[in-house]
CSV table of N, CA, C and O in Angstrom, one decimal:
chain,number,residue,atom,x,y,z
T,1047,UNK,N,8.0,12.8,7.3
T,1047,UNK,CA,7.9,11.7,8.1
T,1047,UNK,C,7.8,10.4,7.3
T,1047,UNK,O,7.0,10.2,6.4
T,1048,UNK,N,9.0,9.2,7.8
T,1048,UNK,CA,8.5,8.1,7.0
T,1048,UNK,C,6.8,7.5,7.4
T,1048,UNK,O,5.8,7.8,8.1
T,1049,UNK,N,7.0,6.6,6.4
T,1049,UNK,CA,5.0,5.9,6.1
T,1049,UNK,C,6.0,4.4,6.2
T,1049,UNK,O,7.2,4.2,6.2
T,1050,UNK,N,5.1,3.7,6.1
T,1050,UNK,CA,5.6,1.4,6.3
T,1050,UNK,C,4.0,1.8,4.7
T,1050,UNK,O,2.9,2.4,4.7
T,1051,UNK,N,4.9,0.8,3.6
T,1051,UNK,CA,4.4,0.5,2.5
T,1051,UNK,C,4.6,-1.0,1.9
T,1051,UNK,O,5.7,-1.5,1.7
T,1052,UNK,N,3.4,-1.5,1.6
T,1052,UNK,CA,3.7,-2.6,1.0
T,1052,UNK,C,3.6,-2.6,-0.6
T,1052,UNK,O,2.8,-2.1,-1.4
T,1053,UNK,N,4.6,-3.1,-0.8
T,1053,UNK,CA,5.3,-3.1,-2.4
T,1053,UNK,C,5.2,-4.5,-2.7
T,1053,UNK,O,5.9,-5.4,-2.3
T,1054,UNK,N,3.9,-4.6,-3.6
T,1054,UNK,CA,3.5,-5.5,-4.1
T,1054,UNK,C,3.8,-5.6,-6.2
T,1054,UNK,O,3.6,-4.9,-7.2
T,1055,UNK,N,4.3,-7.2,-5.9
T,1055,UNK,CA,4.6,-7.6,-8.0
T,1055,UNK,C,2.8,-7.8,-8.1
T,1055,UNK,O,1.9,-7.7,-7.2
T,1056,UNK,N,2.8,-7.9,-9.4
T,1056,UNK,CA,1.6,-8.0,-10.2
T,1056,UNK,C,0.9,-9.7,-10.6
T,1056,UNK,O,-0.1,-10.2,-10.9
T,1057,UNK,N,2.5,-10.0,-10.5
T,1057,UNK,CA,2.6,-11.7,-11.3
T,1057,UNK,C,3.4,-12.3,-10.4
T,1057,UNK,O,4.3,-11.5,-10.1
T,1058,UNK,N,3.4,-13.6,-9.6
T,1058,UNK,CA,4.1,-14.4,-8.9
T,1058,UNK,C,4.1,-15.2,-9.2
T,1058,UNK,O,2.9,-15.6,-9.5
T,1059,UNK,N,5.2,-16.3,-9.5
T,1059,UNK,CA,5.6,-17.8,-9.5
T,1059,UNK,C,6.2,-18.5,-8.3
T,1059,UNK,O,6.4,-18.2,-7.1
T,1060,UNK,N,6.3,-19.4,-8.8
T,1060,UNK,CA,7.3,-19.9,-7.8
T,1060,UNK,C,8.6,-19.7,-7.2
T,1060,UNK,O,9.1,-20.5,-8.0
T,1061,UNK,N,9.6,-19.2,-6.4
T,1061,UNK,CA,10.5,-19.0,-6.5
T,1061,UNK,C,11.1,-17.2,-6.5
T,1061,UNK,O,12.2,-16.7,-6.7
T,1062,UNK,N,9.8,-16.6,-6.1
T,1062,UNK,CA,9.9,-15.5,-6.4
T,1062,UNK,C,9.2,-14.5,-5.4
T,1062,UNK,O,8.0,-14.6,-5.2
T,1063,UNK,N,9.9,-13.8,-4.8
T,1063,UNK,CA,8.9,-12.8,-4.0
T,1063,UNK,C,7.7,-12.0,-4.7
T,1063,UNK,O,7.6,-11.4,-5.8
T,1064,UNK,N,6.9,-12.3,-3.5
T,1064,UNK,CA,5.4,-11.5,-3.7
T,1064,UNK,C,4.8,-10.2,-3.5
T,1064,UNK,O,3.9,-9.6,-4.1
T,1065,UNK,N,5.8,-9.8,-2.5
T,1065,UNK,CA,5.4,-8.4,-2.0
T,1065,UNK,C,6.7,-8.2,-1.0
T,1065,UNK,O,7.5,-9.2,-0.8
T,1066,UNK,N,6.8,-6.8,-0.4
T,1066,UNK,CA,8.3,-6.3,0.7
T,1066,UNK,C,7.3,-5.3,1.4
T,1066,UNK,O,6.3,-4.7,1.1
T,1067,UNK,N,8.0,-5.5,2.5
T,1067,UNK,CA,7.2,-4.4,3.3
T,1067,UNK,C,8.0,-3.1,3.5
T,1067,UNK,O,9.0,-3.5,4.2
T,1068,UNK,N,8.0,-2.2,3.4
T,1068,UNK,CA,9.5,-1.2,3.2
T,1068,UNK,C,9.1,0.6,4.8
T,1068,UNK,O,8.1,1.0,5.5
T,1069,UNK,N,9.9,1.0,4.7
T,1069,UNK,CA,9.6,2.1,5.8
T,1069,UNK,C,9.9,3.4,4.4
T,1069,UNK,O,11.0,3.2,3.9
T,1070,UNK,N,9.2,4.4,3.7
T,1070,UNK,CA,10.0,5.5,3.2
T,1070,UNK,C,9.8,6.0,3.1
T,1070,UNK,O,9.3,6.1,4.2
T,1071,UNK,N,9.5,7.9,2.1
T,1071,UNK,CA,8.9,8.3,2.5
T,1071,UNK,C,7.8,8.8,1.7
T,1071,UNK,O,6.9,9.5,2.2
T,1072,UNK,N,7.9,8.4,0.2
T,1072,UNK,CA,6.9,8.0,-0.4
T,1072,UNK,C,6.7,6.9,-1.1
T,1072,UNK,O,7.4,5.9,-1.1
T,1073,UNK,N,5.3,7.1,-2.0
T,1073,UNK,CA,5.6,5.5,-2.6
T,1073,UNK,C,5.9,5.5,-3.8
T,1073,UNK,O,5.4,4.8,-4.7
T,1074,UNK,N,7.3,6.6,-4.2
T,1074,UNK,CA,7.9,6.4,-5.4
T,1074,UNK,C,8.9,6.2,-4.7
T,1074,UNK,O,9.8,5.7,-5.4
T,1075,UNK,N,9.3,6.3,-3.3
T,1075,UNK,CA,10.8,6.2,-2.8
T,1075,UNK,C,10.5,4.9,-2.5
T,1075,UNK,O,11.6,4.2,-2.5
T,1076,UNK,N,9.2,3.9,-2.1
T,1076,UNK,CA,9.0,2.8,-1.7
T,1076,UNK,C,9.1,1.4,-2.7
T,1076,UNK,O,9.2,0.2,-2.5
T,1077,UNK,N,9.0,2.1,-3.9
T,1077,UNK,CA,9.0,1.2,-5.2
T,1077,UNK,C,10.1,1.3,-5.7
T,1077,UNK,O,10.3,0.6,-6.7
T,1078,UNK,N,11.0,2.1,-5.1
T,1078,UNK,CA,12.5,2.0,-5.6
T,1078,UNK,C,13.1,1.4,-4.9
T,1078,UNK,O,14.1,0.7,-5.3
T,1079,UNK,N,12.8,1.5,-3.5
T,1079,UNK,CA,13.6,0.5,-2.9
T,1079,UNK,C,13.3,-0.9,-2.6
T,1079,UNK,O,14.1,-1.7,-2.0
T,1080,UNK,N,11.9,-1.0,-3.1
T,1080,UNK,CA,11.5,-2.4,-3.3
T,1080,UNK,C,11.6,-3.5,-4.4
T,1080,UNK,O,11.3,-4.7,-4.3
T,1081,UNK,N,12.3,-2.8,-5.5
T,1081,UNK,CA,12.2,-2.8,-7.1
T,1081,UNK,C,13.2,-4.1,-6.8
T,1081,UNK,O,12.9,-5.3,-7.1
T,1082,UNK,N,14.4,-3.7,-6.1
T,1082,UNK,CA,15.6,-5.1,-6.4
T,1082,UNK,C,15.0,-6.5,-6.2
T,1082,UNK,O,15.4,-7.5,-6.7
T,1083,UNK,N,13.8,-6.4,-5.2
T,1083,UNK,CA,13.5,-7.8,-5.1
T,1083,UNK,C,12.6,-8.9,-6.2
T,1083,UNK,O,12.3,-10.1,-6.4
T,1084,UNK,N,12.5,-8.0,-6.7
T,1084,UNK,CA,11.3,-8.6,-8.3
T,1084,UNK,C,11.8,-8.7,-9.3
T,1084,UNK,O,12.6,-7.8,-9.7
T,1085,UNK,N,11.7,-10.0,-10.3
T,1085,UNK,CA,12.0,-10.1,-11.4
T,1085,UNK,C,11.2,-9.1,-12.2
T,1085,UNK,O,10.2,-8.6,-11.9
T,1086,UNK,N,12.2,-8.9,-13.9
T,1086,UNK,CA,11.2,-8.3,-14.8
T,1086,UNK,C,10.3,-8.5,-15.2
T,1086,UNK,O,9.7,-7.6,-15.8
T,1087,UNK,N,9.6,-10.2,-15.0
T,1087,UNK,CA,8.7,-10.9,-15.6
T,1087,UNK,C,7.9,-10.8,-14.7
T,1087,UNK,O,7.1,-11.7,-14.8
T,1088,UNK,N,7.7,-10.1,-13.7
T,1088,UNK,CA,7.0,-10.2,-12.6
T,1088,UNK,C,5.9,-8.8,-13.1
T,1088,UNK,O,4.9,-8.6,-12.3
T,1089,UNK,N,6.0,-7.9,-14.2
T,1089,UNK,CA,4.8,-7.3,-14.0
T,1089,UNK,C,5.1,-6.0,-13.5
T,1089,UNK,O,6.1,-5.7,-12.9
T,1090,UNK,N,3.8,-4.9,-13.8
T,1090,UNK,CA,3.9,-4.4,-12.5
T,1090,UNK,C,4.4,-3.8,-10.9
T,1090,UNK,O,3.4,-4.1,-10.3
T,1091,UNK,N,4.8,-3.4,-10.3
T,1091,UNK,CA,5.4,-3.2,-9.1
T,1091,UNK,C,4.3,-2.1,-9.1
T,1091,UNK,O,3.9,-1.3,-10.0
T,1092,UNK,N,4.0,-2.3,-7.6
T,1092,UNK,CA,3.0,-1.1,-7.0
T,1092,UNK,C,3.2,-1.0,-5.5
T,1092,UNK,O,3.5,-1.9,-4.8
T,1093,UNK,N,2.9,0.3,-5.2
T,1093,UNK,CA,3.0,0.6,-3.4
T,1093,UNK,C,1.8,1.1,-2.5
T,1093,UNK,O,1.0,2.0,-3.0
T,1094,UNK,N,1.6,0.8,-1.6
T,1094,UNK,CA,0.3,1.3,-0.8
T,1094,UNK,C,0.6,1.6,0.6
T,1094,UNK,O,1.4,1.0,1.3
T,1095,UNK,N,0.1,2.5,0.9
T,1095,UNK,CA,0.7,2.9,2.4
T,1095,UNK,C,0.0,1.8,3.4
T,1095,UNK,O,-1.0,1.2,3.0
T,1096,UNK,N,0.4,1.8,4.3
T,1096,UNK,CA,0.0,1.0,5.4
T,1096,UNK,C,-0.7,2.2,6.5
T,1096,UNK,O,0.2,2.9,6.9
T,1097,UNK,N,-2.1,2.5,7.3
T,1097,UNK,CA,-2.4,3.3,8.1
T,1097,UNK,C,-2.3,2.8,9.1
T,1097,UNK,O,-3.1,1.9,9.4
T,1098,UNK,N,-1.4,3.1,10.0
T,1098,UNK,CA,-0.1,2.8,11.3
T,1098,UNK,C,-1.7,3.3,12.2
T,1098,UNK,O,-1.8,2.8,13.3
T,1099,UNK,N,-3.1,4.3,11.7
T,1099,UNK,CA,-3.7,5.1,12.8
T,1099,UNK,C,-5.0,4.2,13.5
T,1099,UNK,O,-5.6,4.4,14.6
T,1100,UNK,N,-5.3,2.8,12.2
T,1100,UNK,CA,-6.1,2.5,12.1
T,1100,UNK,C,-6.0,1.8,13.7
T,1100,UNK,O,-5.3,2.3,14.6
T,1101,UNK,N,-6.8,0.3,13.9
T,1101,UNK,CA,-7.8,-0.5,15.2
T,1101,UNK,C,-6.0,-1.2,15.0
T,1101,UNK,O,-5.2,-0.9,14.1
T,1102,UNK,N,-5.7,-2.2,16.5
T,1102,UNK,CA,-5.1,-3.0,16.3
T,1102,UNK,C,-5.4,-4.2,15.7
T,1102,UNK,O,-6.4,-5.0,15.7
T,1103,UNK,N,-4.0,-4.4,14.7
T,1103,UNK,CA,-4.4,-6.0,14.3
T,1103,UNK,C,-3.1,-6.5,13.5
T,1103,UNK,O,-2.2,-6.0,14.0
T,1104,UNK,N,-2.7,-7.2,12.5
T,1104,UNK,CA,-2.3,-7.8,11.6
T,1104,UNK,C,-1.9,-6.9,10.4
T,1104,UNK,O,-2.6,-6.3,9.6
T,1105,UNK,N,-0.7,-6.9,10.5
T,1105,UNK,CA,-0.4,-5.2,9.3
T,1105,UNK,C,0.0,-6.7,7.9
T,1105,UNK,O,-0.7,-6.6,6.9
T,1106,UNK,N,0.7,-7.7,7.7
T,1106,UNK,CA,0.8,-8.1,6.6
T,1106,UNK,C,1.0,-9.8,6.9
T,1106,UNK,O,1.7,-10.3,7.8
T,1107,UNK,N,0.2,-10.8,5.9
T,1107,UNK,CA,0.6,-12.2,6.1
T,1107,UNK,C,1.4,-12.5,4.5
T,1107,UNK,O,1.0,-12.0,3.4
T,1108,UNK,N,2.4,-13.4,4.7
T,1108,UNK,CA,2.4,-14.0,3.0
T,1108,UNK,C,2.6,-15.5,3.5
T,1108,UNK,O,3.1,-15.9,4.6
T,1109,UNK,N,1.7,-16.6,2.1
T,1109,UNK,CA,1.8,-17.8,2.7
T,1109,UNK,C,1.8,-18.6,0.6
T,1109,UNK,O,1.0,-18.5,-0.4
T,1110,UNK,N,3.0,-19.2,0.9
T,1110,UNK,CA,3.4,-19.6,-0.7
T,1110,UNK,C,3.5,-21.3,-0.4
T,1110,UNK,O,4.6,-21.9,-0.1
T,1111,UNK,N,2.0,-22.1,-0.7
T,1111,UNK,CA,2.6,-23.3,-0.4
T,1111,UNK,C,3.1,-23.5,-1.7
T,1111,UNK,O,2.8,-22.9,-2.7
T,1112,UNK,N,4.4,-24.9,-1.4
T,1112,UNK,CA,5.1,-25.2,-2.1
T,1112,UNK,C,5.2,-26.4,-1.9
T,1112,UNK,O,6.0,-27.1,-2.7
């Protein structure tokens, strides 16, 4: 069964994605498919499942002022 994982860099700048939110079916299959969006200098790449079981609310925000 797929899992929804957020694939989060370690290091962000400007100009650069911070995190992907991905559907897979684990979080080595989620960090590979998340990997193209990150620079090398970015650190890092890590995955966390998202629990689809938990209360309703807000699964992910990103806010980059610029």
């Amino acid at each position: 069964m797929k899992k929804v994982f957020i694939v989060e860099a370690e290091k962000v700048t400007w100009d650069q994605y911070d995190s992907v939110i991905v559907l897979a079916e684990s979080e080595e299959e989620a960090i590979a498919l998340g990997q193209g969006f990150f620079e090398t200098d970015q650190g890092k790449i890590s995955a966390r499942e998202v629990d689809l079981n938990g209360q309703s609310g807000v699964i992910f925000t990103s806010f980059n002022a610029g």
